[in-house]
Coordinates of C-alpha atoms (C1' of nucleotides) in Angstrom, one line a residue:
Chain A
X9 CA -47.7 -17.7 40.4
X10 CA -45.5 -20.0 43.1
X11 CA -45.4 -17.6 46.4
X12 CA -42.0 -18.6 47.8
X13 CA -43.5 -17.0 50.8
X14 CA -45.5 -20.0 51.4
X15 CA -44.4 -23.2 50.7
X16 CA -47.5 -25.7 49.7
X17 CA -48.2 -23.0 47.0
X18 CA -45.0 -24.1 46.0
X19 CA -45.0 -25.8 42.2
X20 CA -43.7 -29.5 42.7
X21 CA -40.8 -30.2 40.3
X22 CA -42.0 -33.8 38.6
X23 CA -42.2 -35.7 35.8
X24 CA -44.9 -37.0 34.3
X25 CA -44.5 -41.1 34.5
X26 CA -43.4 -43.2 31.8
X27 CA -41.1 -40.0 31.1
X28 CA -37.8 -39.8 31.2
X29 CA -34.7 -36.8 32.0
X30 CA -31.8 -38.0 30.6
X31 CA -27.9 -38.1 31.9
X32 CA -24.8 -37.1 29.6
X33 CA -24.0 -39.7 30.4
X34 CA -26.4 -41.7 28.9
X35 CA -27.4 -39.5 26.0
X36 CA -23.7 -40.1 25.1
X37 CA -24.2 -43.9 25.4
X38 CA -27.8 -43.0 23.2
X39 CA -24.7 -41.8 20.7
X40 CA -23.2 -44.1 20.7
X41 CA -25.7 -46.5 19.7
X42 CA -27.2 -44.7 17.1
X43 CA -23.7 -44.2 15.2
X44 CA -23.3 -48.0 15.4
X45 CA -27.2 -49.2 14.3
X46 CA -26.6 -46.8 11.5
X47 CA -22.9 -47.8 10.4
X48 CA -24.7 -51.1 10.2
X49 CA -27.9 -50.0 7.7
X50 CA -25.8 -48.0 5.7
X51 CA -23.3 -50.4 4.6
X52 CA -26.4 -52.6 4.0
X53 CA -27.5 -49.7 1.6
X54 CA -30.4 -48.0 3.3
X55 CA -30.9 -44.3 2.8
X56 CA -32.1 -42.1 5.9
X57 CA -35.6 -39.9 5.5
X58 CA -37.3 -38.6 9.3
X59 CA -40.6 -37.8 9.4
X60 CA -42.6 -35.5 11.6
X61 CA -43.8 -36.7 14.9
X62 CA -46.9 -35.8 14.4
X63 CA -49.2 -37.3 11.8
X64 CA -53.5 -36.7 11.6
X65 CA -54.7 -39.7 13.6
X66 CA -55.8 -41.5 10.4
X67 CA -52.8 -41.3 8.9
X68 CA -50.5 -43.7 11.6
X69 CA -54.1 -46.0 11.7
X70 CA -57.8 -47.4 10.6
X71 CA -58.3 -45.8 14.2
X72 CA -60.0 -42.6 14.8
X73 CA -60.2 -41.4 18.4
X74 CA -63.7 -40.4 19.7
X75 CA -64.7 -37.8 22.2
X76 CA -65.5 -40.0 25.5
X77 CA -61.7 -41.6 24.3
X78 CA -59.2 -39.2 22.1
X79 CA -56.6 -41.2 23.8
X80 CA -56.8 -45.1 24.0
X81 CA -52.5 -45.7 24.1
X82 CA -52.2 -42.5 21.5
X83 CA -51.7 -38.8 22.7
X84 CA -53.9 -37.1 20.5
X85 CA -55.4 -33.7 20.2
X86 CA -57.9 -31.7 17.8
X87 CA -56.1 -29.3 15.3
X88 CA -57.7 -25.6 14.9
X89 CA -58.9 -27.4 11.9
X90 CA -60.9 -29.0 14.2
X91 CA -59.2 -32.2 12.3
X92 CA -57.1 -35.2 15.1
X93 CA -53.2 -35.1 15.2
X94 CA -51.3 -37.9 17.3
X95 CA -47.8 -38.3 18.1
X96 CA -46.9 -41.3 16.4
X97 CA -46.5 -44.6 18.6
X98 CA -44.1 -46.0 15.6
X99 CA -41.7 -45.3 12.8
X100 CA -43.5 -47.6 10.5
X101 CA -47.1 -45.6 10.0
X102 CA -46.1 -42.2 9.3
X103 CA -42.9 -43.8 6.6
X104 CA -45.4 -45.8 4.4
X105 CA -47.9 -42.1 5.1
X106 CA -44.3 -40.9 3.7
X107 CA -44.0 -43.3 0.7
X108 CA -47.3 -43.1 -0.4
X109 CA -47.4 -39.6 -0.6
X110 CA -44.0 -39.6 -2.3
X111 CA -44.7 -42.6 -4.3
X112 CA -43.6 -41.2 -8.1
X113 CA -40.4 -39.7 -6.9
X114 CA -39.2 -42.4 -5.2
X115 CA -36.9 -46.0 -6.4
X116 CA -38.4 -49.2 -5.7
X117 CA -37.7 -51.0 -3.8
X118 CA -37.1 -48.0 -2.0
X119 CA -34.6 -49.2 0.9
X120 CA -34.8 -45.9 3.9
X121 CA -34.1 -46.0 7.9
X122 CA -34.8 -43.5 10.6
X123 CA -34.6 -43.1 14.3
X124 CA -36.9 -41.0 16.3
X125 CA -39.0 -40.9 19.5
X126 CA -42.2 -42.5 19.3
X127 CA -44.8 -42.0 22.1
X128 CA -47.3 -44.2 23.2
X129 CA -50.4 -43.9 26.4
X130 CA -50.0 -46.8 28.1
X131 CA -49.1 -48.2 31.4
X132 CA -45.1 -48.2 32.3
X133 CA -42.5 -50.1 33.7
X134 CA -39.5 -51.6 33.6
X135 CA -38.3 -51.0 30.4
X136 CA -41.2 -49.3 29.2
X137 CA -42.1 -45.7 28.9
X138 CA -44.7 -43.5 27.5
X139 CA -42.0 -41.6 25.1
X140 CA -38.9 -43.7 23.4
X141 CA -36.8 -44.1 20.7
X142 CA -36.5 -46.0 18.1
X143 CA -34.6 -47.2 15.0
X144 CA -36.1 -48.3 11.9
X145 CA -35.5 -49.7 8.4
X146 CA -37.8 -50.8 5.9
X147 CA -37.8 -52.2 2.4
X148 CA -41.1 -50.9 0.8
X149 CA -42.2 -52.4 -2.4
X150 CA -40.5 -55.8 -2.6
X151 CA -42.5 -59.0 -1.7
X152 CA -39.2 -61.0 -2.0
X153 CA -38.6 -63.7 1.0
X154 CA -35.2 -62.1 0.2
X155 CA -36.1 -58.8 1.5
X156 CA -37.4 -60.3 5.2
X157 CA -34.1 -62.3 5.7
X158 CA -32.2 -59.6 5.0
X159 CA -33.8 -57.6 7.7
X160 CA -33.3 -61.1 9.6
X161 CA -29.3 -61.0 9.1
X162 CA -29.0 -56.5 9.3
X163 CA -31.3 -57.4 13.0
X164 CA -28.5 -59.6 14.3
X165 CA -26.0 -57.3 12.8
X166 CA -27.0 -54.6 14.6
X167 CA -27.0 -56.1 17.7
X168 CA -23.7 -57.0 17.6
X169 CA -22.6 -54.3 16.4
X170 CA -24.0 -52.6 20.1
X171 CA -21.4 -55.1 21.7
X172 CA -23.9 -57.6 22.0
X173 CA -22.1 -60.9 21.7
X174 CA -23.3 -63.7 19.6
X175 CA -25.1 -66.2 21.9
X176 CA -26.3 -63.4 24.1
X177 CA -29.6 -62.7 21.6
X178 CA -31.7 -64.3 19.2
X179 CA -33.3 -63.3 16.3
X180 CA -36.7 -65.3 16.3
X181 CA -38.4 -65.9 13.3
X182 CA -42.4 -66.6 12.5
X183 CA -44.5 -66.2 9.7
X184 CA -48.5 -64.6 10.3
X185 CA -49.4 -66.6 7.7
X186 CA -48.9 -70.0 9.5
X187 CA -51.1 -68.6 12.6
X188 CA -53.4 -67.5 10.6
X189 CA -53.2 -71.2 8.8
X190 CA -53.2 -72.7 12.7
X191 CA -56.8 -70.8 13.4
X192 CA -58.3 -71.6 9.9
X193 CA -57.1 -75.4 11.0
X194 CA -59.6 -75.0 14.4
X195 CA -62.5 -73.6 12.4
X196 CA -61.4 -70.2 13.8
X197 CA -61.9 -68.9 10.5
X198 CA -64.6 -66.1 10.0
X199 CA -65.4 -62.6 10.9
X200 CA -67.4 -64.2 13.5
X201 CA -64.7 -65.4 15.4
X202 CA -62.7 -62.7 15.2
X203 CA -62.2 -61.9 18.9
X204 CA -61.4 -65.2 19.2
X205 CA -59.0 -65.2 16.6
X206 CA -57.3 -62.1 18.4
X207 CA -57.7 -64.2 22.2
X208 CA -56.0 -66.5 21.3
X209 CA -52.9 -65.1 19.2
X210 CA -52.6 -63.0 22.5
X211 CA -52.3 -66.8 24.7
X212 CA -49.8 -68.4 22.2
X213 CA -47.4 -65.1 22.7
X214 CA -48.0 -65.6 26.1
X215 CA -45.9 -69.2 25.7
X216 CA -42.3 -68.2 26.7
X217 CA -43.7 -66.3 30.2
X218 CA -46.7 -67.9 31.0
X219 CA -45.4 -71.8 29.3
X220 CA -48.0 -75.0 28.9
X221 CA -50.0 -74.7 31.9
X222 CA -50.6 -71.2 31.3
X223 CA -51.0 -70.7 27.7
X224 CA -53.9 -73.6 27.9
X225 CA -56.0 -72.4 30.4
X226 CA -56.2 -69.1 28.4
X227 CA -56.9 -70.6 25.1
X228 CA -59.6 -72.7 27.8
X229 CA -62.1 -70.9 30.7
X230 CA -59.0 -68.7 31.4
X231 CA -56.5 -68.2 34.2
X232 CA -56.1 -66.7 37.6
X233 CA -53.2 -65.1 37.8
X234 CA -50.4 -64.5 40.8
X235 CA -52.4 -62.3 42.4
X236 CA -55.6 -64.0 42.3
X237 CA -56.7 -61.4 39.2
X238 CA -58.9 -63.3 36.7
X239 CA -58.4 -63.4 32.8
X240 CA -61.1 -65.2 30.6
X241 CA -59.5 -67.1 27.8
X242 CA -60.7 -67.9 24.5
X243 CA -63.0 -70.6 25.1
X244 CA -61.8 -73.0 23.0
X245 CA -61.9 -77.6 23.3
X246 CA -59.7 -79.3 24.7
X247 CA -58.8 -81.0 21.0
X248 CA -58.6 -77.3 19.4
X249 CA -56.8 -76.6 22.7
X250 CA -54.1 -79.9 22.1
X251 CA -53.7 -78.9 18.2
X252 CA -52.7 -75.3 19.0
X253 CA -50.4 -76.5 22.2
X254 CA -48.6 -78.9 19.2
X255 CA -48.4 -76.4 17.0
X256 CA -46.2 -74.5 19.4
X257 CA -44.5 -77.1 21.0
X258 CA -43.2 -78.4 17.4
X259 CA -39.6 -79.2 17.3
X260 CA -37.9 -75.4 16.0
X261 CA -34.9 -77.0 16.1
X262 CA -34.6 -80.7 16.4
X263 CA -31.9 -82.9 15.0
X264 CA -29.2 -80.9 14.5
X265 CA -31.3 -77.4 13.3
X266 CA -32.5 -79.0 10.2
X267 CA -34.7 -76.5 9.2
X268 CA -36.2 -77.8 7.1
X269 CA -38.0 -81.1 8.8
X270 CA -38.3 -78.5 11.7
X271 CA -40.9 -76.7 9.3
X272 CA -42.6 -79.5 7.7
X273 CA -43.1 -80.5 11.8
X274 CA -45.4 -77.0 12.0
X275 CA -46.9 -78.0 9.3
X276 CA -49.3 -80.9 11.0
X277 CA -50.6 -78.0 12.8
X278 CA -52.2 -75.8 9.6
X279 CA -53.9 -78.8 7.9
X280 CA -54.6 -77.7 4.2
X281 CA -54.8 -74.1 4.3
X282 CA -53.5 -73.1 1.5
X283 CA -52.6 -69.3 4.0
X284 CA -50.5 -71.6 5.9
X285 CA -49.0 -73.6 3.8
X286 CA -47.8 -69.8 1.7
X287 CA -46.8 -68.8 5.3
X288 CA -44.7 -72.2 5.7
X289 CA -43.0 -72.1 2.6
X290 CA -42.0 -68.3 3.2
X291 CA -40.7 -69.3 6.0
X292 CA -38.3 -71.9 3.8
X293 CA -37.5 -69.7 2.2
X294 CA -35.6 -67.5 5.1
X295 CA -33.8 -70.4 6.3
X296 CA -32.3 -70.8 3.1
X297 CA -31.0 -67.4 2.5
X298 CA -30.2 -67.1 6.2
X299 CA -28.2 -70.7 6.3
X300 CA -27.2 -69.6 2.5
X301 CA -25.0 -66.3 4.4
X302 CA -23.8 -68.4 6.9
X303 CA -26.2 -67.4 9.2
X304 CA -26.8 -69.7 12.4
X305 CA -29.1 -70.9 14.5
X306 CA -27.4 -69.2 17.1
X307 CA -28.0 -66.2 15.4
X308 CA -31.3 -66.3 13.0
X309 CA -33.8 -69.0 14.8
X310 CA -37.5 -70.3 13.7
X311 CA -40.1 -69.8 17.0
X312 CA -43.5 -70.8 16.3
X313 CA -44.9 -69.1 19.2
X314 CA -43.6 -65.5 18.6
X315 CA -46.7 -63.5 16.9
X316 CA -46.0 -59.6 17.7
X317 CA -48.3 -56.9 18.9
X318 CA -49.5 -54.5 16.0
X319 CA -52.3 -55.4 14.2
X320 CA -50.5 -54.4 10.6
X321 CA -48.2 -57.3 9.8
X322 CA -49.1 -59.5 7.3
X323 CA -46.0 -62.3 6.5
X324 CA -42.8 -62.8 8.3
X325 CA -42.4 -61.2 12.0
X326 CA -39.6 -60.9 13.8
X327 CA -38.1 -60.4 17.0
X328 CA -34.8 -59.9 18.9
X329 CA -34.5 -61.2 22.4
X330 CA -31.7 -60.5 24.8
X331 CA -30.9 -64.5 26.3
X332 CA -29.2 -62.9 28.8
X333 CA -31.9 -60.5 31.5
X334 CA -33.6 -63.2 32.4
X335 CA -30.7 -64.9 34.8
X336 CA -31.4 -63.7 37.6
X337 CA -33.8 -65.3 40.2
X338 CA -36.1 -63.1 41.9
X339 CA -37.1 -58.9 41.9
X340 CA -35.0 -58.5 38.1
X341 CA -37.5 -56.5 35.7
X342 CA -38.5 -58.5 32.2
X343 CA -37.6 -56.0 29.7
X344 CA -39.3 -58.0 27.0
X345 CA -37.7 -57.5 23.3
X346 CA -35.5 -55.7 22.4
X347 CA -36.7 -55.1 19.0
X348 CA -38.8 -56.1 16.2
X349 CA -40.3 -56.5 12.8
X350 CA -42.0 -57.8 10.1
X351 CA -44.2 -58.0 6.9
X352 CA -46.9 -55.2 6.2
X353 CA -48.2 -55.3 3.1
X354 CA -51.5 -54.2 3.0
X355 CA -50.1 -50.8 5.3
X356 CA -48.6 -48.8 2.4
X357 CA -51.2 -49.7 0.3
X358 CA -54.1 -48.2 2.0
X359 CA -52.9 -44.8 1.3
X360 CA -52.8 -46.3 -3.1
X361 CA -55.5 -48.5 -3.5
X362 CA -53.0 -50.6 -5.0
X363 CA -50.6 -53.2 -3.3
X364 CA -47.3 -52.4 -2.5
X365 CA -45.3 -55.1 -0.5
X366 CA -42.9 -54.0 2.6
X367 CA -40.8 -55.4 4.9
X368 CA -38.9 -53.5 7.6
X369 CA -36.9 -54.2 11.2
X370 CA -37.1 -51.8 14.8
X371 CA -34.2 -51.2 16.6
X372 CA -36.2 -50.3 20.6
X373 CA -33.0 -48.4 21.1
X374 CA -34.4 -46.8 24.7
X375 CA -35.3 -50.4 26.1
X376 CA -32.1 -51.3 25.2
X377 CA -30.2 -49.2 27.0
X378 CA -32.3 -49.4 30.5
X379 CA -31.8 -53.1 29.8
X380 CA -28.1 -52.7 29.1
X381 CA -27.5 -50.2 32.0
X382 CA -29.5 -52.3 34.5
X383 CA -27.4 -54.8 33.9
X384 CA -23.8 -53.0 34.0
X385 CA -23.2 -53.3 30.5
X386 CA -23.0 -49.6 29.5
X387 CA -20.7 -46.9 31.2
X388 CA -23.3 -44.4 31.6
X389 CA -21.2 -42.5 33.6
X390 CA -20.4 -38.9 33.4
X391 CA -17.3 -38.4 30.5
X392 CA -14.5 -35.9 31.8
X393 CA -15.3 -32.5 31.7
X394 CA -13.7 -29.2 30.2
X395 CA -10.0 -28.4 31.7
X396 CA -10.9 -24.7 34.1
X397 CA -9.7 -22.1 34.9
X398 CA -9.8 -20.6 38.3
X399 CA -10.5 -16.5 38.7
X400 CA -8.4 -15.1 41.2
X401 CA -8.9 -11.5 41.6
X402 CA -11.2 -10.5 40.1
X403 CA -10.5 -7.7 38.8
X404 CA -8.7 -9.7 36.0
X405 CA -11.3 -11.3 34.3
X406 CA -10.0 -10.4 31.0
X407 CA -6.5 -12.0 31.6
X408 CA -8.9 -15.0 32.8
X409 CA -10.7 -15.1 29.7
X410 CA -7.8 -14.8 27.7
X411 CA -5.9 -18.1 29.3
X412 CA -10.1 -20.0 28.3
X413 CA -9.6 -18.6 24.7
X414 CA -6.0 -19.9 24.3
X415 CA -7.2 -23.2 25.1
X416 CA -9.8 -23.2 22.9
X417 CA -8.0 -22.0 20.0
X418 CA -5.6 -25.0 20.1
X419 CA -9.2 -27.1 20.3
X420 CA -9.3 -27.8 23.9
X421 CA -12.3 -27.4 25.8
X422 CA -12.0 -25.3 28.4
X423 CA -14.2 -23.1 30.3
X424 CA -13.6 -19.6 32.4
X425 CA -15.3 -20.2 36.2
X426 CA -18.5 -18.1 36.2
X427 CA -19.3 -18.8 39.7
X428 CA -18.8 -16.5 42.9
X429 CA -17.4 -18.8 45.0
X430 CA -14.1 -18.5 46.6
X431 CA -10.9 -20.6 45.9
X432 CA -12.1 -23.8 47.3
X433 CA -15.4 -24.4 46.3
X434 CA -13.7 -23.9 42.4
X435 CA -11.6 -26.0 43.2
X436 CA -14.9 -28.7 44.0
X437 CA -17.1 -27.3 41.0
X438 CA -14.1 -28.2 39.1
X439 CA -13.9 -31.7 40.9
X440 CA -17.5 -32.2 39.8
X441 CA -17.4 -31.2 36.2
X442 CA -14.7 -34.4 36.2
X443 CA -12.2 -31.4 35.1
X444 CA -9.4 -33.0 34.3
X445 CA -7.2 -30.0 35.6
X446 CA -7.4 -26.7 36.3
X447 CA -5.7 -23.2 35.7
X448 CA -4.4 -21.1 38.8
X449 CA -3.2 -17.2 38.3
X450 CA -2.6 -15.9 41.4
X451 CA -0.7 -12.5 42.2
X452 CA 2.3 -15.5 43.0
X453 CA 2.5 -16.2 39.6
X454 CA 1.6 -13.3 37.9
X455 CA 4.7 -11.7 39.5
X456 CA 7.1 -14.1 38.1
X457 CA 4.9 -14.5 35.0
X458 CA 3.9 -17.6 35.9
X459 CA 0.4 -19.5 35.8
X460 CA 0.2 -23.7 37.4
X461 CA -1.4 -26.1 36.6
X462 CA -2.7 -28.7 38.6
X463 CA -4.0 -31.6 37.6
X464 CA -7.0 -33.3 39.3
X465 CA -6.5 -37.0 38.1
X466 CA -3.1 -37.9 39.8
X467 CA -3.9 -35.6 42.2
X468 CA -6.8 -37.7 43.5
X469 CA -4.2 -40.7 43.3
X470 CA -2.0 -38.4 45.2
X471 CA -4.4 -38.4 48.3
X472 CA -5.4 -41.7 48.0
X473 CA -2.0 -42.8 48.1
X474 CA -0.5 -43.7 51.7
X475 CA 3.1 -44.6 51.5
X476 CA 5.8 -44.8 48.7
X477 CA 7.7 -42.1 49.1
X478 CA 9.4 -42.0 45.5
X479 CA 6.3 -42.7 43.9
X480 CA 4.9 -39.7 46.3
X481 CA 7.1 -37.6 45.2
X482 CA 6.8 -37.8 41.6
X483 CA 3.0 -38.0 41.3
X484 CA 3.5 -34.5 43.6
X485 CA 5.2 -32.9 41.1
X486 CA 2.9 -34.1 38.3
X487 CA 0.1 -33.2 40.6
X488 CA 0.8 -29.6 40.3
X489 CA 3.2 -27.2 38.4
X490 CA 3.7 -23.9 37.2
X491 CA 4.8 -23.1 33.5
X492 CA 5.6 -19.3 32.0
X493 CA 2.3 -17.7 31.0
X494 CA 3.2 -19.2 27.3
X495 CA 3.2 -22.5 27.9
X496 CA 0.2 -23.3 29.3
X497 CA -1.2 -24.7 25.9
X498 CA 1.2 -26.8 25.9
X499 CA 1.5 -27.8 29.5
X500 CA -1.9 -28.7 29.4
X501 CA -1.9 -30.8 26.9
X502 CA 0.8 -32.9 28.3
X503 CA -1.9 -33.3 31.4
X504 CA -4.7 -34.3 29.3
X505 CA -1.6 -36.7 26.7
X506 CA -1.4 -37.8 30.5
X507 CA -4.4 -39.1 31.1
X508 CA -5.3 -40.0 27.0
X509 CA -7.7 -37.3 26.8
X510 CA -8.8 -36.3 23.8
X511 CA -8.8 -32.4 23.5
X512 CA -12.1 -31.6 22.4
Chain B
rG24 C1' -59.3 -51.4 33.8
rC25 C1' -58.3 -55.9 37.6
rA26 C1' -55.7 -57.2 41.6
rG27 C1' -52.4 -57.5 45.5
rC28 C1' -48.4 -55.0 48.2
rU29 C1' -46.2 -50.2 50.2
rG30 C1' -46.6 -44.2 51.2
rU31 C1' -42.3 -40.4 58.1
rA32 C1' -36.5 -35.1 55.4
rG33 C1' -33.3 -34.9 48.7
rC34 C1' -31.5 -40.7 49.4
rU35 C1' -32.2 -45.0 52.6
rC36 C1' -35.0 -46.3 56.8
rA37 C1' -35.9 -45.9 62.3
rG38 C1' -40.2 -44.6 64.9
rU39 C1' -42.2 -49.6 71.5
rU40 C1' -49.3 -51.7 73.4
rG41 C1' -52.2 -44.6 70.4
rG42 C1' -48.6 -40.6 75.3
rU43 C1' -45.1 -34.2 75.4
rU44 C1' -40.9 -30.8 71.2
rA45 C1' -40.1 -37.2 65.1
rG46 C1' -35.2 -39.5 64.8
rA47 C1' -30.5 -42.0 62.8
rG48 C1' -26.8 -42.7 58.3
rC49 C1' -25.9 -41.0 53.4
rG50 C1' -26.2 -36.3 50.7
rC51 C1' -26.6 -31.0 50.4
rC52 C1' -25.2 -25.9 52.7
rU53 C1' -21.6 -23.3 56.0
rG54 C1' -16.9 -23.4 58.9
rA55 C1' -11.8 -25.0 61.3
rC56 C1' -8.3 -23.9 55.4
rU57 C1' -7.8 -14.4 54.3
rG58 C1' -4.1 -19.2 47.8
rU59 C1' -5.8 -25.9 46.4
rG60 C1' -10.9 -30.7 45.3
rG61 C1' -11.9 -36.3 47.0
rA62 C1' -9.6 -37.4 54.2
rU63 C1' -10.9 -35.5 58.7
rC64 C1' -14.0 -32.2 63.0
rA65 C1' -17.5 -29.4 64.6
rG66 C1' -21.8 -26.1 63.1
rG67 C1' -26.7 -25.5 60.4
rA68 C1' -30.7 -26.2 56.3
rG69 C1' -34.2 -29.7 55.6
rG70 C1' -40.3 -33.1 57.8
rU71 C1' -48.4 -29.7 57.5
rC72 C1' -45.5 -38.4 59.0
rG73 C1' -48.9 -38.9 50.9
rG74 C1' -53.9 -36.5 51.3
rU75 C1' -59.5 -36.3 53.7
rG76 C1' -62.8 -37.5 57.2
rG77 C1' -63.4 -40.4 61.3
rU78 C1' -62.6 -42.8 67.0
rU79 C1' -60.2 -41.0 70.9
rC80 C1' -58.3 -36.4 76.1
rG81 C1' -54.4 -37.2 73.0
rA82 C1' -52.9 -40.7 66.3
rG83 C1' -47.3 -41.0 62.5
rU84 C1' -48.9 -45.2 64.9
rC85 C1' -56.3 -47.5 64.6
rC86 C1' -60.5 -47.1 61.2
rA87 C1' -63.0 -45.1 56.2
rC88 C1' -62.6 -43.2 52.0
rC89 C1' -59.8 -40.5 48.4
rC90 C1' -54.7 -40.5 45.8
rA91 C1' -50.1 -41.4 44.6
rG92 C1' -46.1 -44.8 44.0
rC93 C1' -44.7 -50.5 42.7
rU94 C1' -45.8 -55.3 41.6
rG95 C1' -48.8 -58.6 39.1
rU96 C1' -52.6 -59.4 35.3
rA97 C1' -55.0 -57.2 31.0
rC98 C1' -54.6 -53.7 26.6
rC99 C1' -49.8 -52.1 23.4
rA100 C1' -53.9 -50.7 17.1

RNA sequence: GCAGCUGUAGCUCAGUUGGUUAGAGCGCCUGACUGUGGAUCAGGAGGUCGGUGGUUCGAGUCCACCCAGCUGUACCA
């Protein structure tokens, strides 16, 4: 289709925004993260289960795309049979579908984990992608706060297993019932106030970013941002605003981390709301369980401004924030939370018609990787490549292929140079592949029944040396030496061992 | 979606008050080196200056609209 003679007709190779290609180094880092998270989840007794990336749209939520806006946030398409399908936007809704569909055969409470890509059709940004990886664990069939407490502790363990030191992250806990109680207390209950409640919750959620002034503006008439754009507020009166701010700013860590009394102070904002009281009681139980297991407030803390966006949360909600991500002054992007979750008692019930309590937690693998990469706290450089066997005489390809086979049979990653270049380009290729060494056999070596092994790592050091004759000479003998053909594997192993490189 | 800023080579950017043939560094390719990568030197390829229309004798430069990117904000079930 593309016409080579006319460049303007040539297709432009380009990636849709919000999507990412992954380099070998990033893939290796992602794998390592997955392995570590999995080890923690399995230690807690969770078992794997995975579901497809595509579900019926109505299984993902109550929302159904219409003709005008079939892709509001979710990638959707019409199947042959006129039914709407969607790419999953999280791993929780599909799990609810799976549990509901296999309810009778699963042990209850059902504990399972899964990792995979999810898709959101939203505006991308730093740490925000349209395809990204999540790693979830869920407990379905337990309404006990112990299940929620376990999620928080496991979240902390998982984050630490990823090499993020204690003090550099925090698991923040809140409860939707408390928030509902606060709203009830300022007279925002009932169907008529549904829209206003959402606006208030969104405002509360922004407290750590916008601060008191910004949230007060959003709760009242509205707020103008730094670009001059105006956001309409919730239209609360002064007394209501004071009440909400009082709740957000209640001292949740006051007096040496006395969580009991701190949570009591949240209670002032919920008045007589029974829902609110329930929420406070649940939080107190979670706090007690977590403390009994010796997780201090440096790991698991309580934060009245945590809301979480997803509408399906019904009780406890958690969020994991990196505490070192906001420390650079000007141009540092905000990455947001790197994990979250909570209690979603209504999600499975939607399919079953009977109450099925559930709670879960999700690590945002892609965002966490992006954040760590941005902070320079993770290695995403490509690892060492394979040993490269170079080609001198094209007539003797079979010989070279045999050398490669001998190395592979010994469990050493090796490849034959398959390009068309002469010798120098082959060296350059091996350099780019990060090959630890190359194997060379030209006519000289062949005549003597030898092969030359060149250590590219020592060779690189050699090039940097300026003085030190002794060291230079020693390196030179290491850098390149000829050995009998029969000792090829042995000599290559020596090179790998010298640099501590695993053969495969 | 709304607002602000920005679009010149693969990347980072120069480009004088509009003036002939649009430059540099890095990277890439080739060669010096018919058997040795990272160094040095020489050469080469690579641009409808984001797009369209307008003002002008003349536009990379000025104007309008469109598109894209970035940032903020909203949305994020």
